[in-house]
Amino acid sequence: SWGMVGRLHATGGREYRAGLESLCLRYWKPVQAFVRLTATRTEEDAKDLTQEFFAWLLEGNVLRRYDSERGRFRVFLKVLLRRFARDQRDARMAQKRGGKVRTVAMDDALPDALVADPNAIDPERAFDRIWAMEMARRAVDIVRERFRSTKREIQFRVYEEYDLKPADGSPTYAE
C-alpha cells in the first residue's frame, strides 16, 4: 500500500492529500484497536486519540520520512503511533483539561472480540489482524463492484455464498 507514498511525494498538492486520506481510512480500524489496547480505557477515548493521530499525520510531514528500504510501512506506522500516544499522554498529564482538538468523523466501532478484554490481546497482533481484515473486505468490495459493472452478479453471488459465508452455512458444489 505504500508504494504509492513515493508517487504521492512527487505529485504533492491535492493528490497527495487525497492519498493520505485514503490511507487513513484504510488504517483507521487497526489504529483504533492499537490505541484502545495500549493507550486508553474507554472506547470514546480511543476514538478521540485515533482522530488526533490521523489529524496529526495529515497536518504534518511525518509520513515523508518513510523509507521502504528500511522496513514495512505497518512497522513504521506502529512506531509513529506509539510515540504519538506517549507524547499525548505526557501532554495530558502536563496540562489541565481543554486544548484544541480537531475531530474527524469516522464512526466505525472495533470488533467486539477486541474490546471484550483489552488486556488479553496483544496490540501489535490486533493491529495486523484488523488491517488484514480491512484489506480483505476492501478487496471483496472491489471484486463485487467489478462483477456488478460487467453484469456478472450471479457469479459473484455464487462466490459469496460458497466462499464468504461461514462454513456451517456454505452450500455444497451440487447445491
JSON list of C-alpha atoms in Angstrom, two decimals, residues 132-133 135-148 152-167 169-173 175:
[
{"chain": "A", "resi": 132, "resn": "ALA", "atom": "CA", "xyz": [-5.66, -7.72, 7.15]},
{"chain": "A", "resi": 133, "resn": "MET", "atom": "CA", "xyz": [-9.43, -7.96, 7.71]},
{"chain": "A", "resi": 135, "resn": "MET", "atom": "CA", "xyz": [-7.76, -5.18, 3.24]},
{"chain": "A", "resi": 136, "resn": "ALA", "atom": "CA", "xyz": [-9.73, -8.37, 2.58]},
{"chain": "A", "resi": 137, "resn": "ARG", "atom": "CA", "xyz": [-13.05, -6.52, 2.99]},
{"chain": "A", "resi": 138, "resn": "ARG", "atom": "CA", "xyz": [-11.93, -3.78, 0.59]},
{"chain": "A", "resi": 139, "resn": "ALA", "atom": "CA", "xyz": [-10.74, -6.37, -1.94]},
{"chain": "A", "resi": 140, "resn": "VAL", "atom": "CA", "xyz": [-14.10, -8.17, -1.83]},
{"chain": "A", "resi": 141, "resn": "ASP", "atom": "CA", "xyz": [-15.88, -4.83, -2.32]},
{"chain": "A", "resi": 142, "resn": "ILE", "atom": "CA", "xyz": [-13.74, -4.11, -5.40]},
{"chain": "A", "resi": 143, "resn": "VAL", "atom": "CA", "xyz": [-14.41, -7.55, -6.88]},
{"chain": "A", "resi": 144, "resn": "ARG", "atom": "CA", "xyz": [-18.15, -7.21, -6.12]},
{"chain": "A", "resi": 145, "resn": "GLU", "atom": "CA", "xyz": [-18.24, -3.87, -7.96]},
{"chain": "A", "resi": 146, "resn": "ARG", "atom": "CA", "xyz": [-16.31, -5.23, -10.96]},
{"chain": "A", "resi": 147, "resn": "PHE", "atom": "CA", "xyz": [-18.67, -8.17, -11.30]},
{"chain": "A", "resi": 148, "resn": "ARG", "atom": "CA", "xyz": [-21.70, -5.90, -10.89]},
{"chain": "A", "resi": 152, "resn": "ARG", "atom": "CA", "xyz": [-21.91, -10.89, -13.75]},
{"chain": "A", "resi": 153, "resn": "GLU", "atom": "CA", "xyz": [-23.65, -10.56, -10.39]},
{"chain": "A", "resi": 154, "resn": "ILE", "atom": "CA", "xyz": [-24.65, -14.23, -10.35]},
{"chain": "A", "resi": 155, "resn": "GLN", "atom": "CA", "xyz": [-21.01, -15.37, -10.49]},
{"chain": "A", "resi": 156, "resn": "PHE", "atom": "CA", "xyz": [-20.17, -13.10, -7.57]},
{"chain": "A", "resi": 157, "resn": "ARG", "atom": "CA", "xyz": [-23.18, -14.30, -5.59]},
{"chain": "A", "resi": 158, "resn": "VAL", "atom": "CA", "xyz": [-22.06, -17.92, -6.07]},
{"chain": "A", "resi": 159, "resn": "TYR", "atom": "CA", "xyz": [-18.58, -17.00, -4.83]},
{"chain": "A", "resi": 160, "resn": "GLU", "atom": "CA", "xyz": [-20.07, -15.05, -1.93]},
{"chain": "A", "resi": 161, "resn": "GLU", "atom": "CA", "xyz": [-22.42, -17.86, -0.88]},
{"chain": "A", "resi": 162, "resn": "TYR", "atom": "CA", "xyz": [-19.80, -20.56, -1.12]},
{"chain": "A", "resi": 163, "resn": "ASP", "atom": "CA", "xyz": [-16.58, -18.87, -0.01]},
{"chain": "A", "resi": 164, "resn": "LEU", "atom": "CA", "xyz": [-17.53, -15.86, 2.09]},
{"chain": "A", "resi": 165, "resn": "LYS", "atom": "CA", "xyz": [-20.21, -17.38, 4.33]},
{"chain": "A", "resi": 166, "resn": "PRO", "atom": "CA", "xyz": [-19.35, -19.33, 7.48]},
{"chain": "A", "resi": 167, "resn": "ALA", "atom": "CA", "xyz": [-18.53, -22.99, 6.88]},
{"chain": "A", "resi": 169, "resn": "GLY", "atom": "CA", "xyz": [-23.86, -22.25, 6.12]},
{"chain": "A", "resi": 170, "resn": "SER", "atom": "CA", "xyz": [-21.99, -22.97, 2.86]},
{"chain": "A", "resi": 171, "resn": "PRO", "atom": "CA", "xyz": [-23.83, -24.89, 0.17]},
{"chain": "A", "resi": 172, "resn": "THR", "atom": "CA", "xyz": [-22.20, -27.87, -1.45]},
{"chain": "A", "resi": 173, "resn": "TYR", "atom": "CA", "xyz": [-20.98, -27.69, -5.05]},
{"chain": "A", "resi": 175, "resn": "GLU", "atom": "CA", "xyz": [-26.38, -27.21, -4.42]}
]
